[in-house]
Amino acid sequence: MTGVGHNSNATDDRLRLLMERIDRLEEEKKGISDDIRDVYAEAKGVGYDTKIMRAVRSRAKMGENGREEYDALVAAYEAALGVA
Amino acid sequence: MTGVGHNSNATDDRLRLLMERIDRLEEEKKGISDDIRDVYAEAKGVGYDTKIMRAVRSRAKMGENGREEYDALVAAYEAALGVA
């Protein structure tokens, strides 16, 4: 174990610097999350359905084969459950 | 509803631009998440316990009163469960 418990200023500084780097990165990440939320709000403001936008993003990640499989499975599960 | 279903190129472009902005922001966010993971890996590499680092970050957000309440509740629950 480095630092903690050894009362070494050098290693305590190392831990502090690592934590500060994480803090800064988490702040940046939060800023970007806020920006994303703002874009969705803007989209909603001009009439788009953000639930559908999120679905389209999610489906884009699946690829064409993944989307076909997904759609087929949803249809099969709905059929099994008697969903009209 | 704007765009979708209206076959308007102007509004289709608007949707495309909104989606592209979200894509770029999600990419940036992923890059930062990767950077955070790298810092934790670096911390682990020099001997710090990253689970404890995450706990310290979480507790920092609680504030002093929040930490005291949290510690008291954990102790009370453990006492109720007979945890030594």
mmCIF file of C-alpha atoms in Angstrom:
data_model
loop_
_atom_site.group_PDB
_atom_site.id
_atom_site.type_symbol
_atom_site.label_atom_id
_atom_site.label_comp_id
_atom_site.label_asym_id
_atom_site.label_seq_id
_atom_site.Cartn_x
_atom_site.Cartn_y
_atom_site.Cartn_z
ATOM 1 C CA MET A 1 0.000 0.000 0.000
ATOM 2 C CA THR A 2 1.383 3.367 -0.966
ATOM 3 C CA GLY A 3 0.882 6.491 1.059
ATOM 4 C CA VAL A 4 -2.116 5.953 3.273
ATOM 5 C CA GLY A 5 -1.001 4.847 6.719
ATOM 6 C CA HIS A 6 2.617 5.791 6.094
ATOM 7 C CA ASN A 7 2.193 9.465 6.989
ATOM 8 C CA SER A 8 4.305 10.385 3.985
ATOM 9 C CA ASN A 9 3.603 13.832 2.564
ATOM 10 C CA ALA A 10 4.846 12.824 -0.879
ATOM 11 C CA THR A 11 2.394 9.955 -1.190
ATOM 12 C CA ASP A 12 -0.470 11.872 0.438
ATOM 13 C CA ASP A 13 0.086 14.486 -2.267
ATOM 14 C CA ARG A 14 -0.039 11.752 -4.860
ATOM 15 C CA LEU A 15 -3.434 10.584 -3.601
ATOM 16 C CA ARG A 16 -4.662 14.182 -3.474
ATOM 17 C CA LEU A 17 -3.550 14.817 -7.067
ATOM 18 C CA LEU A 18 -5.220 11.641 -8.309
ATOM 19 C CA MET A 19 -8.471 12.614 -6.561
ATOM 20 C CA GLU A 20 -8.274 16.135 -7.998
ATOM 21 C CA ARG A 21 -7.836 14.757 -11.511
ATOM 22 C CA ILE A 22 -10.909 12.570 -11.022
ATOM 23 C CA ASP A 23 -12.852 15.550 -9.640
ATOM 24 C CA ARG A 24 -11.987 17.659 -12.694
ATOM 25 C CA LEU A 25 -12.876 14.879 -15.116
ATOM 26 C CA GLU A 26 -16.172 14.200 -13.322
ATOM 27 C CA GLU A 27 -16.953 17.933 -13.547
ATOM 28 C CA GLU A 28 -16.260 17.913 -17.283
ATOM 29 C CA LYS A 29 -18.388 14.821 -17.672
ATOM 30 C CA LYS A 30 -21.242 16.474 -15.811
ATOM 31 C CA GLY A 31 -20.944 19.538 -18.066
ATOM 32 C CA ILE A 32 -21.272 17.354 -21.146
ATOM 33 C CA SER A 33 -24.228 15.484 -19.654
ATOM 34 C CA ASP A 34 -25.869 18.871 -19.103
ATOM 35 C CA ASP A 35 -25.137 19.825 -22.729
ATOM 36 C CA ILE A 36 -26.739 16.585 -23.924
ATOM 37 C CA ARG A 37 -29.800 17.282 -21.791
ATOM 38 C CA ASP A 38 -29.964 20.763 -23.348
ATOM 39 C CA VAL A 39 -29.885 19.361 -26.891
ATOM 40 C CA TYR A 40 -32.745 16.984 -26.058
ATOM 41 C CA ALA A 41 -34.664 19.908 -24.534
ATOM 42 C CA GLU A 42 -34.066 21.926 -27.709
ATOM 43 C CA ALA A 43 -35.259 18.983 -29.825
ATOM 44 C CA LYS A 44 -38.371 18.646 -27.696
ATOM 45 C CA GLY A 45 -38.930 22.397 -28.001
ATOM 46 C CA VAL A 46 -39.137 22.142 -31.792
ATOM 47 C CA GLY A 47 -41.507 19.199 -31.649
ATOM 48 C CA TYR A 48 -39.391 16.042 -31.714
ATOM 49 C CA ASP A 49 -40.187 13.105 -29.432
ATOM 50 C CA THR A 50 -37.005 12.581 -27.443
ATOM 51 C CA LYS A 51 -38.021 9.054 -26.429
ATOM 52 C CA ILE A 52 -37.958 8.171 -30.124
ATOM 53 C CA MET A 53 -34.630 9.947 -30.607
ATOM 54 C CA ARG A 54 -33.153 7.867 -27.769
ATOM 55 C CA ALA A 55 -34.618 4.699 -29.303
ATOM 56 C CA VAL A 56 -33.064 5.577 -32.687
ATOM 57 C CA ARG A 57 -29.655 6.102 -31.007
ATOM 58 C CA SER A 58 -29.971 2.815 -29.169
ATOM 59 C CA ARG A 59 -30.964 1.002 -32.389
ATOM 60 C CA ALA A 60 -28.100 2.622 -34.296
ATOM 61 C CA LYS A 61 -25.683 0.939 -31.891
ATOM 62 C CA MET A 62 -27.238 -2.478 -32.649
ATOM 63 C CA GLY A 63 -26.381 -2.402 -36.344
ATOM 64 C CA GLU A 64 -28.690 -3.632 -39.105
ATOM 65 C CA ASN A 65 -28.523 -7.314 -38.058
ATOM 66 C CA GLY A 66 -29.013 -6.376 -34.432
ATOM 67 C CA ARG A 67 -32.079 -4.284 -35.261
ATOM 68 C CA GLU A 68 -33.611 -7.120 -37.304
ATOM 69 C CA GLU A 69 -33.003 -9.589 -34.493
ATOM 70 C CA TYR A 70 -34.374 -7.148 -31.943
ATOM 71 C CA ASP A 71 -37.528 -6.448 -33.954
ATOM 72 C CA ALA A 72 -38.087 -10.171 -34.562
ATOM 73 C CA LEU A 73 -37.670 -10.960 -30.856
ATOM 74 C CA VAL A 74 -40.014 -8.172 -29.777
ATOM 75 C CA ALA A 75 -42.620 -9.467 -32.269
ATOM 76 C CA ALA A 76 -42.127 -13.056 -31.040
ATOM 77 C CA TYR A 77 -42.473 -12.066 -27.367
ATOM 78 C CA GLU A 78 -45.561 -9.968 -28.109
ATOM 79 C CA ALA A 79 -47.070 -12.886 -30.076
ATOM 80 C CA ALA A 80 -46.306 -15.254 -27.190
ATOM 81 C CA LEU A 81 -48.073 -12.854 -24.832
ATOM 82 C CA GLY A 82 -51.033 -12.338 -27.184
ATOM 83 C CA VAL A 83 -50.316 -8.626 -27.605
ATOM 84 C CA ALA A 84 -52.309 -7.364 -30.573
ATOM 85 C CA MET B 1 -44.793 17.586 -34.867
ATOM 86 C CA THR B 2 -41.950 19.093 -36.804
ATOM 87 C CA GLY B 3 -40.221 17.411 -39.667
ATOM 88 C CA VAL B 4 -40.847 13.720 -39.374
ATOM 89 C CA GLY B 5 -43.762 12.725 -41.569
ATOM 90 C CA HIS B 6 -43.772 16.027 -43.415
ATOM 91 C CA ASN B 7 -41.076 15.056 -45.935
ATOM 92 C CA SER B 8 -39.484 18.448 -45.464
ATOM 93 C CA ASN B 9 -35.746 18.522 -46.154
ATOM 94 C CA ALA B 10 -35.263 21.532 -43.889
ATOM 95 C CA THR B 11 -36.744 19.802 -40.857
ATOM 96 C CA ASP B 12 -35.101 16.446 -41.666
ATOM 97 C CA ASP B 13 -31.801 18.325 -41.633
ATOM 98 C CA ARG B 14 -32.743 19.801 -38.289
ATOM 99 C CA LEU B 15 -33.305 16.344 -36.799
ATOM 100 C CA ARG B 16 -30.055 15.103 -38.342
ATOM 101 C CA LEU B 17 -28.107 18.036 -36.869
ATOM 102 C CA LEU B 18 -29.601 17.504 -33.417
ATOM 103 C CA MET B 19 -28.703 13.807 -33.548
ATOM 104 C CA GLU B 20 -25.176 14.640 -34.719
ATOM 105 C CA ARG B 21 -24.714 17.060 -31.813
ATOM 106 C CA ILE B 22 -25.830 14.356 -29.379
ATOM 107 C CA ASP B 23 -23.469 11.849 -31.048
ATOM 108 C CA ARG B 24 -20.516 14.199 -30.672
ATOM 109 C CA LEU B 25 -21.335 14.983 -27.041
ATOM 110 C CA GLU B 26 -21.787 11.285 -26.222
ATOM 111 C CA GLU B 27 -18.390 10.602 -27.834
ATOM 112 C CA GLU B 28 -16.787 13.329 -25.706
ATOM 113 C CA LYS B 29 -18.491 11.954 -22.621
ATOM 114 C CA LYS B 30 -17.196 8.470 -23.402
ATOM 115 C CA GLY B 31 -13.676 9.868 -23.820
ATOM 116 C CA ILE B 32 -13.863 11.462 -20.394
ATOM 117 C CA SER B 33 -15.233 8.269 -18.851
ATOM 118 C CA ASP B 34 -12.238 6.464 -20.358
ATOM 119 C CA ASP B 35 -9.901 9.094 -18.882
ATOM 120 C CA ILE B 36 -11.481 8.606 -15.446
ATOM 121 C CA ARG B 37 -11.042 4.845 -15.747
ATOM 122 C CA ASP B 38 -7.379 5.452 -16.646
ATOM 123 C CA VAL B 39 -6.812 7.588 -13.543
ATOM 124 C CA TYR B 40 -8.303 4.885 -11.331
ATOM 125 C CA ALA B 41 -6.083 2.320 -13.075
ATOM 126 C CA GLU B 42 -3.062 4.538 -12.421
ATOM 127 C CA ALA B 43 -4.080 4.893 -8.760
ATOM 128 C CA LYS B 44 -4.480 1.130 -8.460
ATOM 129 C CA GLY B 45 -1.076 0.712 -10.119
ATOM 130 C CA VAL B 46 0.611 2.722 -7.373
ATOM 131 C CA GLY B 47 -1.165 0.807 -4.623
ATOM 132 C CA TYR B 48 -4.354 2.725 -3.799
ATOM 133 C CA ASP B 49 -7.626 0.884 -3.260
ATOM 134 C CA THR B 50 -9.984 2.380 -5.846
ATOM 135 C CA LYS B 51 -13.070 1.120 -4.014
ATOM 136 C CA ILE B 52 -12.020 3.304 -1.092
ATOM 137 C CA MET B 53 -11.306 6.243 -3.423
ATOM 138 C CA ARG B 54 -14.831 5.924 -4.830
ATOM 139 C CA ALA B 55 -16.253 5.733 -1.296
ATOM 140 C CA VAL B 56 -14.343 8.906 -0.334
ATOM 141 C CA ARG B 57 -15.736 10.710 -3.410
ATOM 142 C CA SER B 58 -19.243 9.560 -2.589
ATOM 143 C CA ARG B 59 -18.860 10.652 1.053
ATOM 144 C CA ALA B 60 -17.437 14.031 -0.007
ATOM 145 C CA LYS B 61 -20.726 14.725 -1.819
ATOM 146 C CA MET B 62 -22.687 14.023 1.394
ATOM 147 C CA GLY B 63 -21.039 16.831 3.365
ATOM 148 C CA GLU B 64 -20.070 16.545 7.025
ATOM 149 C CA ASN B 65 -23.640 16.254 8.345
ATOM 150 C CA GLY B 66 -24.490 13.748 5.642
ATOM 151 C CA ARG B 67 -21.463 11.614 6.505
ATOM 152 C CA GLU B 68 -22.350 11.646 10.210
ATOM 153 C CA GLU B 69 -25.937 10.638 9.457
ATOM 154 C CA TYR B 70 -24.758 7.956 7.042
ATOM 155 C CA ASP B 71 -22.271 6.479 9.526
ATOM 156 C CA ALA B 72 -24.877 6.512 12.322
ATOM 157 C CA LEU B 73 -27.451 4.785 10.097
ATOM 158 C CA VAL B 74 -24.978 2.144 8.946
ATOM 159 C CA ALA B 75 -24.064 1.459 12.608
ATOM 160 C CA ALA B 76 -27.763 1.310 13.589
ATOM 161 C CA TYR B 77 -28.628 -1.105 10.770
ATOM 162 C CA GLU B 78 -25.638 -3.292 11.572
ATOM 163 C CA ALA B 79 -26.634 -3.299 15.260
ATOM 164 C CA ALA B 80 -30.213 -4.226 14.302
ATOM 165 C CA LEU B 81 -28.861 -7.117 12.241
ATOM 166 C CA GLY B 82 -26.432 -8.235 14.937
ATOM 167 C CA VAL B 83 -23.376 -7.547 12.778
ATOM 168 C CA ALA B 84 -20.275 -7.520 14.995
#
